[in-house]
Coordinates of C-alpha atoms and ligand atoms in Angstrom, one line a residue:
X20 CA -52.9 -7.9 -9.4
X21 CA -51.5 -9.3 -12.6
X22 CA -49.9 -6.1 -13.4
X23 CA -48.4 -5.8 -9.9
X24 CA -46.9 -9.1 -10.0
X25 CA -45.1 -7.9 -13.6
X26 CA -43.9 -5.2 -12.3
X27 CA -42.3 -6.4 -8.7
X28 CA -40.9 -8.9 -11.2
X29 CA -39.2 -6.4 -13.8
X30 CA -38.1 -4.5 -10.9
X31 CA -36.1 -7.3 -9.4
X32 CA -34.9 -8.3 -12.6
X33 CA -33.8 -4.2 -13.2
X34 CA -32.0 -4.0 -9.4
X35 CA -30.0 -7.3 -10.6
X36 CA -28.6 -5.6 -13.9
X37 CA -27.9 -2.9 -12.7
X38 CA -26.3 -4.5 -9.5
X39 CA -24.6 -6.9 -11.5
X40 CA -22.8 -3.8 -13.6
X41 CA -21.9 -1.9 -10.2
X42 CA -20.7 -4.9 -9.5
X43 CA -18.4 -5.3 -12.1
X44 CA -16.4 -2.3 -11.1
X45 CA -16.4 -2.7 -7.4
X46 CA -13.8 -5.3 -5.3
X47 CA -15.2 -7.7 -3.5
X48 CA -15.5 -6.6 0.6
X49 CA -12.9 -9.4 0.9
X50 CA -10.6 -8.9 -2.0
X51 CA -7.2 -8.3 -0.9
X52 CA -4.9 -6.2 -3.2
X53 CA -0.9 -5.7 -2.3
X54 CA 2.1 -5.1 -3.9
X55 CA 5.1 -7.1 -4.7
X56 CA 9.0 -7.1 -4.8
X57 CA 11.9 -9.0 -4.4
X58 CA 14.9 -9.2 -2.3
X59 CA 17.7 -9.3 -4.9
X60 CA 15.9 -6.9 -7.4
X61 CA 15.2 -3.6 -4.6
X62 CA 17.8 -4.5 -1.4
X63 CA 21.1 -4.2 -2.4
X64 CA 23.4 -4.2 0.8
X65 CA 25.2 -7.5 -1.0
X66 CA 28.0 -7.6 1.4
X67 CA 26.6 -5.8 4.2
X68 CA 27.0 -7.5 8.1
X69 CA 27.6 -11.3 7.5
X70 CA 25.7 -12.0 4.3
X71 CA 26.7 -14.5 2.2
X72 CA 27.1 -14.3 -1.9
X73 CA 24.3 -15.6 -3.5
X74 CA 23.8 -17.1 -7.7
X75 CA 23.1 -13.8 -8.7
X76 CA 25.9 -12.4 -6.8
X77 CA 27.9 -14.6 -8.6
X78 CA 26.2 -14.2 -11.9
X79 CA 26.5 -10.5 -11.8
X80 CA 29.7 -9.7 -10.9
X81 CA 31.4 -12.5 -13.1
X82 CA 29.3 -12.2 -16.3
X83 CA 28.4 -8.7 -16.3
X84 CA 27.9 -8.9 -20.0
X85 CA 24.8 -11.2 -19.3
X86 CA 23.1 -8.3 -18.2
X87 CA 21.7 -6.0 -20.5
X88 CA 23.5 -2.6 -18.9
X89 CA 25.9 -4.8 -17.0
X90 CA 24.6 -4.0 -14.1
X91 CA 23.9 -6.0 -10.8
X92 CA 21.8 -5.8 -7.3
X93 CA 24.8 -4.5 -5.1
X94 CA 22.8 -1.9 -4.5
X95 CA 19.6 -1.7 -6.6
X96 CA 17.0 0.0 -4.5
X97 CA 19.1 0.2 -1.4
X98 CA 15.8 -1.0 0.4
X99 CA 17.9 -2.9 2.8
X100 CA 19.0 0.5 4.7
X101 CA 15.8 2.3 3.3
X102 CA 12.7 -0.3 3.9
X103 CA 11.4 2.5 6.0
X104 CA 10.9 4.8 3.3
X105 CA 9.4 1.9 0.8
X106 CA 7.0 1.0 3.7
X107 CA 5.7 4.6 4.0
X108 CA 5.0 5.0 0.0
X109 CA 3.2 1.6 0.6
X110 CA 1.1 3.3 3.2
X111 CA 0.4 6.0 1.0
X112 CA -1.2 3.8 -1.4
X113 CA -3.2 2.2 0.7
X114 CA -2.5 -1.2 0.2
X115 CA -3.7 -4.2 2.2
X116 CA -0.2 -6.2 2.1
X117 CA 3.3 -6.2 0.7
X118 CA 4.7 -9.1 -0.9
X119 CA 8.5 -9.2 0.0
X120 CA 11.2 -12.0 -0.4
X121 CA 13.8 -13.3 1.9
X122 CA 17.5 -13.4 1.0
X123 CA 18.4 -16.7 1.7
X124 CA 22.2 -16.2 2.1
X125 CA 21.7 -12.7 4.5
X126 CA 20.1 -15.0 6.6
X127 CA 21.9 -18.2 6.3
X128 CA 25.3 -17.3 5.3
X129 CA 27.1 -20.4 5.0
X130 CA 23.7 -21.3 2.8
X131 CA 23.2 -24.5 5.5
X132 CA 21.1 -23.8 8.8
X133 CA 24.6 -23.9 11.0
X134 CA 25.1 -20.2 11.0
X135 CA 22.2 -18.1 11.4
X136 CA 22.7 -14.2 10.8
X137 CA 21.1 -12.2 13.9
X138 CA 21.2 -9.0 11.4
X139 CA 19.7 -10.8 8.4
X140 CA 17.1 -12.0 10.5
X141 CA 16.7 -8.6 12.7
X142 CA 16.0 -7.2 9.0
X143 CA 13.0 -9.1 8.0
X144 CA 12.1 -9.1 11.6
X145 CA 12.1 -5.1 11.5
X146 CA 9.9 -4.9 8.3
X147 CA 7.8 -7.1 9.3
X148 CA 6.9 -5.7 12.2
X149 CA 6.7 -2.1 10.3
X150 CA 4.3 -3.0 8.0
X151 CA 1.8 -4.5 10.7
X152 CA 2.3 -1.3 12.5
X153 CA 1.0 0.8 9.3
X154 CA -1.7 -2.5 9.1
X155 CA 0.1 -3.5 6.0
X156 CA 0.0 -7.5 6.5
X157 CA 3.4 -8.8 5.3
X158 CA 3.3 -11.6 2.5
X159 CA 6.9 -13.3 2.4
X160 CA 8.3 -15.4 -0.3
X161 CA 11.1 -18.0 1.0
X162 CA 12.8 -18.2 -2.2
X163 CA 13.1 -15.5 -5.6
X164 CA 16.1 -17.1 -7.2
X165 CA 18.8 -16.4 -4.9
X166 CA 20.2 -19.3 -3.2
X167 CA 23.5 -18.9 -1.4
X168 CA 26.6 -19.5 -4.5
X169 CA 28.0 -22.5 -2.0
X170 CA 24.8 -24.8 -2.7
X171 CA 25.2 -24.0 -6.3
X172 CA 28.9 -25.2 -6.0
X173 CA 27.1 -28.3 -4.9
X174 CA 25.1 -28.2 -7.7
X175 CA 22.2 -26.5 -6.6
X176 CA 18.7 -27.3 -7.8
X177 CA 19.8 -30.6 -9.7
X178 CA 21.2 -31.8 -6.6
X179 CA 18.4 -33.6 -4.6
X180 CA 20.4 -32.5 -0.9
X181 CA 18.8 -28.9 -2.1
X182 CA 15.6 -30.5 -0.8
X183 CA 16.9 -30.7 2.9
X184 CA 18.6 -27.6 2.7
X185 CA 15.8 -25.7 1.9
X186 CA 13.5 -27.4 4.2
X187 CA 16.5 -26.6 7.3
X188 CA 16.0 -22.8 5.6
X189 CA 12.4 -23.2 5.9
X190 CA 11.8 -24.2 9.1
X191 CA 14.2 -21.5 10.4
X192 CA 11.7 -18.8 8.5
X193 CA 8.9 -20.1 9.8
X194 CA 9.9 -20.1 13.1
X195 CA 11.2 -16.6 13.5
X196 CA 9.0 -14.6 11.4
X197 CA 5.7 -17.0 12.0
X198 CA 4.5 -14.9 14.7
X199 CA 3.9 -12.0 12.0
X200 CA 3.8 -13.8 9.0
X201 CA 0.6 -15.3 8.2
X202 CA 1.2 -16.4 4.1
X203 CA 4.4 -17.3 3.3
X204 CA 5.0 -18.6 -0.8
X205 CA 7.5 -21.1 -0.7
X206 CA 9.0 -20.5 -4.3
X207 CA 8.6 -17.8 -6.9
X208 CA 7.9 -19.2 -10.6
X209 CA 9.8 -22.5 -10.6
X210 CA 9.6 -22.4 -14.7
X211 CA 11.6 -19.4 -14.5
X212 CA 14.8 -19.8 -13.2
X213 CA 15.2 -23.7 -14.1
X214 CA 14.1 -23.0 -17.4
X215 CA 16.2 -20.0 -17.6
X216 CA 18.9 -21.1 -15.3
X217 CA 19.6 -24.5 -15.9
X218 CA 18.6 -25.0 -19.3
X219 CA 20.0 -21.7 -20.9
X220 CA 22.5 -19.2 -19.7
X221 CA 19.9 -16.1 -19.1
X222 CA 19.7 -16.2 -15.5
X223 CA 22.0 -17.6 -12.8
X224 CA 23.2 -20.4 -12.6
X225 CA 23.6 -19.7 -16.2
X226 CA 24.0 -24.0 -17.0
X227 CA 22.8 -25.5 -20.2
X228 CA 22.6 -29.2 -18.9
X229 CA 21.7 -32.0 -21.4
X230 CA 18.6 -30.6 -22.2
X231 CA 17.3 -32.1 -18.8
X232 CA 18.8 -29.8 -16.4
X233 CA 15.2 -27.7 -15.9
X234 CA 13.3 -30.7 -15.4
X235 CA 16.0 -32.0 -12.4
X236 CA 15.1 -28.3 -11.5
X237 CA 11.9 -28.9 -11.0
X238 CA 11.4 -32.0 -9.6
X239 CA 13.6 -31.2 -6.7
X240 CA 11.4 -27.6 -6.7
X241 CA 8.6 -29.5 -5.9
X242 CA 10.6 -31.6 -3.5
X243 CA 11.4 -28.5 -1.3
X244 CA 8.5 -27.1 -1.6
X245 CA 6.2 -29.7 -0.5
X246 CA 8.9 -30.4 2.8
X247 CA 8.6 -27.5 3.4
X248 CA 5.0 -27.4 3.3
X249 CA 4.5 -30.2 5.3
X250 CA 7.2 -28.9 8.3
X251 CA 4.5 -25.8 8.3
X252 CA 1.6 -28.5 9.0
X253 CA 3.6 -30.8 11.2
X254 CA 5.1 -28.1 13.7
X255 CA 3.6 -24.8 13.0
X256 CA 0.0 -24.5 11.8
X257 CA -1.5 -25.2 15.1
X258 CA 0.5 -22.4 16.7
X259 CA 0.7 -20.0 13.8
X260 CA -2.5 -20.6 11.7
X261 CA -1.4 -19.2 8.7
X262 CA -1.2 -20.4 5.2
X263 CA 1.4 -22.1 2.6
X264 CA 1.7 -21.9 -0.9
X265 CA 3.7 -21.9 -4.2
X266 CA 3.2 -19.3 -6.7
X267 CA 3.6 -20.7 -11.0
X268 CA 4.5 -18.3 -13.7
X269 CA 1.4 -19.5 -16.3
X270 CA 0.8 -17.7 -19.7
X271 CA -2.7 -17.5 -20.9
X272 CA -4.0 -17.7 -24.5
X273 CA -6.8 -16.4 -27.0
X274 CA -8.3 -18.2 -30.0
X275 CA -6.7 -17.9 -33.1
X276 CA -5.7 -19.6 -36.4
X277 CA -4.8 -23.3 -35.6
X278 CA -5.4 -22.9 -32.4
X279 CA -7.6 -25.7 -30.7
X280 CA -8.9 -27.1 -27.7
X281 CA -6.2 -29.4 -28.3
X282 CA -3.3 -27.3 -28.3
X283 CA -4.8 -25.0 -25.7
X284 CA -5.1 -27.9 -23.6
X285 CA -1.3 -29.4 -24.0
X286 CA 0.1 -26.1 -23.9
X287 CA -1.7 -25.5 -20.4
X288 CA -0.7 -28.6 -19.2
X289 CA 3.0 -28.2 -20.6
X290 CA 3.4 -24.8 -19.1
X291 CA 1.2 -24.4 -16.1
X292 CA 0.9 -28.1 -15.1
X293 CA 4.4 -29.1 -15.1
X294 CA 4.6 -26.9 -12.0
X295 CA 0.9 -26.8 -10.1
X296 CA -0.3 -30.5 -11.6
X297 CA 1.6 -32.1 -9.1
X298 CA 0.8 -29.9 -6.0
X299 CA -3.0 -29.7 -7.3
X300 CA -4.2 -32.9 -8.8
X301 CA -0.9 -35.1 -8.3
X302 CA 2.1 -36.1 -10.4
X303 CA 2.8 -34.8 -13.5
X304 CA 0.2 -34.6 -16.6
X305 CA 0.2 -37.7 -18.4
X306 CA 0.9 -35.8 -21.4
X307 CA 4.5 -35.0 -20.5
X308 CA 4.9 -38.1 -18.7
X309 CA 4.2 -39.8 -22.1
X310 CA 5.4 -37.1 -24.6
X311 CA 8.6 -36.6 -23.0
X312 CA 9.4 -40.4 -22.7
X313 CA 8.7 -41.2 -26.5
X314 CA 10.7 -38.3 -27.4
X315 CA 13.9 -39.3 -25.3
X316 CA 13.9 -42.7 -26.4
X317 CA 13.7 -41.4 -30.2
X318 CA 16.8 -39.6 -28.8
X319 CA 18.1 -42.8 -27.7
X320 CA 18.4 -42.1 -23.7
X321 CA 17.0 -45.4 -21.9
X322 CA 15.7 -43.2 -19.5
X323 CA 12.8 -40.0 -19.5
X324 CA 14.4 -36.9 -19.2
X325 CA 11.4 -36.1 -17.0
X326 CA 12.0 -37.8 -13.7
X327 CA 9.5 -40.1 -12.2
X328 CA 8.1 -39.4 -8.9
X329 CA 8.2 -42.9 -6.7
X330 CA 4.0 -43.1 -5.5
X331 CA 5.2 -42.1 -2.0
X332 CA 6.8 -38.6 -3.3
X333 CA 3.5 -38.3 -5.9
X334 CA 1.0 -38.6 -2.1
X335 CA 3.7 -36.5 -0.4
X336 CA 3.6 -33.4 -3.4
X337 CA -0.6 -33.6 -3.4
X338 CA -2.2 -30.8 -1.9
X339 CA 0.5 -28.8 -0.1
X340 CA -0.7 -25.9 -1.1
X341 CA -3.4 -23.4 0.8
X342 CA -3.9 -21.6 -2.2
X343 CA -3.0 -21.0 -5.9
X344 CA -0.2 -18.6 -6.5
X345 CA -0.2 -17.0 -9.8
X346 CA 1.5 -14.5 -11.6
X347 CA 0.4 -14.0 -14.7
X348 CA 2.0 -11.3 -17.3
X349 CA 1.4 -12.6 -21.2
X350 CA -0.4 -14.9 -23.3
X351 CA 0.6 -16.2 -26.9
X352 CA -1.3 -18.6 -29.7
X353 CA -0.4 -22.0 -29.1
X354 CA -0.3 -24.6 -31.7
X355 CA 0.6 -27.8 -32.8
X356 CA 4.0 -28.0 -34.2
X357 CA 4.1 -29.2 -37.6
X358 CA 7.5 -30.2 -37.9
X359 CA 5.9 -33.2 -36.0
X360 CA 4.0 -34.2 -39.1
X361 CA 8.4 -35.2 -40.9
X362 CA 8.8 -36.9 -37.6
X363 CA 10.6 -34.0 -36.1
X364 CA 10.4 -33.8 -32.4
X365 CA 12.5 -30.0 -31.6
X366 CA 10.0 -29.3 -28.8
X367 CA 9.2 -31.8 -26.1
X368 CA 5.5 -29.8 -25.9
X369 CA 4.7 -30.5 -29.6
X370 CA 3.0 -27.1 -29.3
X371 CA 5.0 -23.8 -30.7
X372 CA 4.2 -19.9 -29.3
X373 CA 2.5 -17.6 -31.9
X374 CA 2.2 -14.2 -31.0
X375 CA -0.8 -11.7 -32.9
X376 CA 1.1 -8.6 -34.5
X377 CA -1.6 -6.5 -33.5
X378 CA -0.7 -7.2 -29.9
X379 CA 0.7 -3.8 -28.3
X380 CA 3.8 -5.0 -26.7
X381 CA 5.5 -3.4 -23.4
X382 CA 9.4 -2.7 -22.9
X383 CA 10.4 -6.3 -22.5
X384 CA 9.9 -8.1 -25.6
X385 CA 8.0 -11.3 -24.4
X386 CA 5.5 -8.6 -22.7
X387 CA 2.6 -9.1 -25.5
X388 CA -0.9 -7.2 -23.5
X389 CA -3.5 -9.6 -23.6
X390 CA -5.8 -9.3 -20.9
X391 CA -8.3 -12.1 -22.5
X392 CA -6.0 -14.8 -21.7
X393 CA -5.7 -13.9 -18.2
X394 CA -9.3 -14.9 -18.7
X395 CA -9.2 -17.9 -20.1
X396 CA -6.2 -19.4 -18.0
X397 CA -8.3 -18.2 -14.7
X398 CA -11.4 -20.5 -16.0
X399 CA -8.7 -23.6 -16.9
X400 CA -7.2 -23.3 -13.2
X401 CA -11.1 -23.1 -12.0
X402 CA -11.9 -26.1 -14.1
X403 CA -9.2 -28.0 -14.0
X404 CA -8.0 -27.5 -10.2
X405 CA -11.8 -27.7 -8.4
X406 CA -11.7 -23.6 -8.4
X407 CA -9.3 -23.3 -5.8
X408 CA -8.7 -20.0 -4.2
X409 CA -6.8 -18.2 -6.3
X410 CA -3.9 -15.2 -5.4
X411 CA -2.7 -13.2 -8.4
X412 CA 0.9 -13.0 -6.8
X413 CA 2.1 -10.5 -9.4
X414 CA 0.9 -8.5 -12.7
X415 CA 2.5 -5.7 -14.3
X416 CA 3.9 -4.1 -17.7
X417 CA 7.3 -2.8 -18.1
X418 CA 8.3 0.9 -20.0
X419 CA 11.3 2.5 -19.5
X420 CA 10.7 4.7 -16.6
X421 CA 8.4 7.8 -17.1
X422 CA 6.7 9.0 -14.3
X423 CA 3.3 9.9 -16.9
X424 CA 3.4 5.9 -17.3
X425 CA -0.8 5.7 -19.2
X426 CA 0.2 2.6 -20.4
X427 CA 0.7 0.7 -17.3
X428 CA -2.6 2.3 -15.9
X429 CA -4.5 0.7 -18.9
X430 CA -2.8 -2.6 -18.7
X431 CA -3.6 -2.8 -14.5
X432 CA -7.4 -1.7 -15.5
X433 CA -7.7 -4.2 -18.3
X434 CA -6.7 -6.9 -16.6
X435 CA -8.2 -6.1 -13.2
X436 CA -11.2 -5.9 -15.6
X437 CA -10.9 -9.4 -16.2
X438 CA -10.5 -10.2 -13.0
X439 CA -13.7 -8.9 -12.0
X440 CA -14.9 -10.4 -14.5
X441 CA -13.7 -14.1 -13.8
X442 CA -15.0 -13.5 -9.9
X443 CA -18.6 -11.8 -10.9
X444 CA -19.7 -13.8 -13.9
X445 CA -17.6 -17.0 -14.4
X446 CA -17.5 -17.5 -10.6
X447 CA -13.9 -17.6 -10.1
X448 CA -12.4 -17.8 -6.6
X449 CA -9.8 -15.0 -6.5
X450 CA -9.3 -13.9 -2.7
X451 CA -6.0 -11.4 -4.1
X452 CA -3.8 -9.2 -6.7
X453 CA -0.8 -8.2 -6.5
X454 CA 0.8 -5.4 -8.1
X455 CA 4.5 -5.7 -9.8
X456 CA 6.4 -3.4 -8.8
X457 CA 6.2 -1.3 -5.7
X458 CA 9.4 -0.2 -7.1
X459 CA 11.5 0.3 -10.4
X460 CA 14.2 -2.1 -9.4
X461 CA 16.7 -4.8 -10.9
X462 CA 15.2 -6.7 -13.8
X463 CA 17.3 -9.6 -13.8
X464 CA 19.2 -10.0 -17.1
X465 CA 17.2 -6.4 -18.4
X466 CA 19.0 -4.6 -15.4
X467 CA 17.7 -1.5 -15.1
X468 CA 16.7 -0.8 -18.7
X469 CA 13.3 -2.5 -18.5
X470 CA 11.0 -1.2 -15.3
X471 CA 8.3 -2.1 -13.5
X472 CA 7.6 0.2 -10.9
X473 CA 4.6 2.4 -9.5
X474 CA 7.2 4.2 -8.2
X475 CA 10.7 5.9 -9.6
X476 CA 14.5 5.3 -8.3
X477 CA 16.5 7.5 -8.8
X478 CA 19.8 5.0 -9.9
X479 CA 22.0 7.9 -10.4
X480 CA 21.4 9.4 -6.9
X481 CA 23.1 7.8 -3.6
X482 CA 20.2 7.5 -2.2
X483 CA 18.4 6.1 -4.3
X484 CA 15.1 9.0 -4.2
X485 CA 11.7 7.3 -5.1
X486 CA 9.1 9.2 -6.8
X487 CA 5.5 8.9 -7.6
X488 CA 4.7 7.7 -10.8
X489 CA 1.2 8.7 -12.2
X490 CA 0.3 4.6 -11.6
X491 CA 0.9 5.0 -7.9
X492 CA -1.7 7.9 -7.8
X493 CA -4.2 6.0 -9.5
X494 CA -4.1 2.9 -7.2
X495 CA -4.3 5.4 -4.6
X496 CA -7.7 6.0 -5.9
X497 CA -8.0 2.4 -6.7
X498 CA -8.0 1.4 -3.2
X499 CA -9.4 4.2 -0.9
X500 CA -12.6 3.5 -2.9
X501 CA -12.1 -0.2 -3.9
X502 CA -13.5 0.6 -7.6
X503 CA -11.9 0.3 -10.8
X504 CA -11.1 3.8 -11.8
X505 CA -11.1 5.3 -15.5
X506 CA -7.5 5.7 -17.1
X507 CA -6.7 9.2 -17.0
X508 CA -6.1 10.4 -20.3
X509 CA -3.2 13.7 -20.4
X510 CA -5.4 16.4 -20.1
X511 CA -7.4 15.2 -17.2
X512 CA -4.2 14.2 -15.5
X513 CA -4.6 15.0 -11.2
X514 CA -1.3 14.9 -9.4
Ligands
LIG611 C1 8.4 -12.2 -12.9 O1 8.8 -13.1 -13.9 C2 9.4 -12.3 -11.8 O2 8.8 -13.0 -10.7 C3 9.9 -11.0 -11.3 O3 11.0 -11.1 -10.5 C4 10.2 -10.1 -12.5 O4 10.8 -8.9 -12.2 C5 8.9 -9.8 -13.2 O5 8.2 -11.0 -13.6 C6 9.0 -9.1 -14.5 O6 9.8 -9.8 -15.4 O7 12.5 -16.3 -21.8 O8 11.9 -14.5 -23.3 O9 10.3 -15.2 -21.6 C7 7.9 -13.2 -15.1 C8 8.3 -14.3 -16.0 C9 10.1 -15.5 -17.0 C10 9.4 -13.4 -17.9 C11 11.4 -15.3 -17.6 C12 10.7 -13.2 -18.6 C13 12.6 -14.4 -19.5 C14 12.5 -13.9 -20.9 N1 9.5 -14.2 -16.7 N2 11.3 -14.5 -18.9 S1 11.7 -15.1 -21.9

């Protein structure tokens, strides 16, 4: 009897191991997996029908020297005459969504809600329906960092009207493409245009404002988003049932020398939580709050350059979000700046980027592989946020275009590795992943000499001819069995 009782008990404890390691290859029944682009990077079409120019328009065509081949997006993929074509490859690979974005100005010309474009709308109404045809669901982000060129004139995200404007945009989004939409992302990666757009010249608007321009950026961001959030609950969640968010550009991070809980901590909180602390846990960390108010009066301004949220705007902010959007890419080494130590204050976070040489590094230079930190941030978000449900909005690794592309298999299986890991054994609650790119396409100030895709475009060819790329193959296989597969090594290559 003794014996018996041994064994039934090794026997369980056997089936759970060897569960567990199944497990750890296999998707979760509910796990969603998509893939991702966006409107000013694959449509092209820039002056097609009544569209309006947008900041990249702009950008583009008047500083083409800010762009790495001086290129622009006049046509980039041509996907607005060819989403037919991009929907089928979609199909092929088996995916259970497609992350697009809507071009605010094909829609709303003028920029302001007076005008609304039938074709612009017709478009995303088209796709839409397309992909739920092929049982594609669509995902659609509002806003990817083109705003119409006539709201910039008016000063654009540091002008606090933006916040109504968007919301008008909003609510005309919601209303047409509602019915098929049922997860719309208010704003792509706040951090990246205001930090990039308002406080440097890399992206449009290209303004370097006072050191304080990104943080006007953001806090009207959050502004727009969280109107717009609430116009979703107030007149269309009981009819449309779907669900809201905002999707944050967060690096992760690994241990190494000097780095701390301390600095691990204040660089999260710095460069996650300025965007998602409001929206998850309300207001802005106290650590930037305080930081950045010591440091600006050192600087003698008798203001913050952060802006304060009035308590009414800090209630409104909290918890408009249905998820947690994430796209995550890189991690570096933070720590503590020691400047700091003189009484040098260069960097309102105090905490300074260090990057491990032994990193393998993709095309773009800030592209450091580290699949840990995806790790790591994915347990701060779960223990700082309450483990909300988490969407990996985007991950990817740039090269420059083969079609044998190994290294971007490797980087999708180590990180989904760590996914798997974060939702088997750390008890992470990721519902989705999304894959960047469907297509090569316009890499903002990289052009088209830094890619992303699954997929080719041909640039040189009128009509722009996709290809496979050994990555699409392998998601194909990826999702028709919902397993991690091995990376195929050259000699075991299928095609
Ligand atoms: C995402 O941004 C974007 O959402 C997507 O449109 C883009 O194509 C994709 O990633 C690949 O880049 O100041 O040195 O870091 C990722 C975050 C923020 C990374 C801006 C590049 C500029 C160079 N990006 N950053 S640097």
């Amino acid at each position: 009897m003794k014996y018996l009782w041994i064994s039934v008990i090794c026997c369980v404890i056997l089936t759970e191991i060897s569960r567990c390691q199944a497990a750890n290859l296999t998707f979760p029944s509910n796990f969603s997996i998509g893939a991702a682009t966006a409107s000013y990077q694959i449509e092209g079409a820039w002056n097609t029908s009544d569209k309006g120019e947008n900041v990249w328009d702009w950008f583009t065509h008047n500083y083409p020297d800010s762009i790495a081949d001086g290129s622009n997006g006049d046509v980039a993929c041509d996907s607005y005459n060819q989403y037919e074509v991009d929907v089928a490859l979609l199909k092929n690979m088996g995916v259970d969504f497609y992350r697009f974005s809507i071009s605010w100005s094909r829609v709303l010309p003028n920029g302001f809600a007076n005008e609304v474009s039938e074709d612009g709308i017709q478009y995303y109404k088209n796709l839409s329906q397309l992909l739920i045809a092929n049982d594609i669901e669509p995902v659609v982000t509002l806003y990817h960092w083109d705003h119409p060129e006539i709201l910039e004139e008016l000063g654009g995200w540091t002008n606090e009207l933006m916040v109504t404007w968007y919301a008008d945009y909003a609510r005309i989004i919601f209303e047409e493409l509602g019915p098929y939409v049922k997860r719309f992302i208010t704003i792509n990666e706040p951090t990246s245009y205001c930090l990039n757009g308002y406080n440097a010249t890399r992206f449009a608007p290209a303004k370097i404002l006072e050191n304080m321009g990104h943080y006007i950026c953001i806090h009207n961001t959050l502004k727009a988003h969280a109107t717009a959030y609430h116009i979703y609950d107030d007149e269309f969640r009981a009819t449309q049932n779907g669900e809201v968010g905002l999707v944050a550009y967060c690096r992760g991070w690994v241990s190494g020398d000097n780095v701390t809980d301390e600095t691990i901590e204040q660089y999260f909180l710095f460069n996650c939580g300025w965007v998602v602390h409001p929206i998850f846990a309300g207001d802005y960390p106290e650590i930037m709050k305080t930081r950045i108010a010591n440091i600006s009066a050192l600087e003698g301004y008798p203001f913050s350059r952060l802006p304060e949220f009035s308590d009414d705007w800090v209630e409104y902010i909290n918890g408009t979000a249905d998820f947690f959007g994430l796209n995550y890419y890189t991690s570096r080494l933070p720590v503590f700046d020691s400047d700091e130590d003189l009484g040098i204050y260069t960097i309102d976070s105090g905490v300074i980027e260090n990057v491990n040489s032994s990193w393998s590094v993709g095309a773009s230079d800030w592209l450091y592989v580290v699949p840990e930190g995806l790790g790591n941030l994915l347990q701060m978000i779960r223990d700082t946020y309450s483990n909300p449900p988490v969407w990996i909005m985007e991950n990817g690794y740039s090269d420059e275009g083969e079609s044998d592309d190994y290294d971007r298999i490797s980087y999708y299986y180590d990180h989904l590795s760590v996914v798997l890991s974060a939702i088997n054994d750390d008890g992470c609650n990721i519902e989705g992943y999304t894959i960047w790119s469907l297509l090569d396409n316009f890499e903002w100030a990289d052009g088209y000499t830094k890619l992303f895709g699954v997929h080719q475009v041909d640039f040189d060819s009128s009509n722009r001819t996709r290809s496979t790329k050994l990555s699409a193959t392998w998601w194909q296989d990826v999702l028709s069995t919902r397993e991690l597969q091995a990376v195929p090594t050259a000699n075991s290559t299928r095609r």
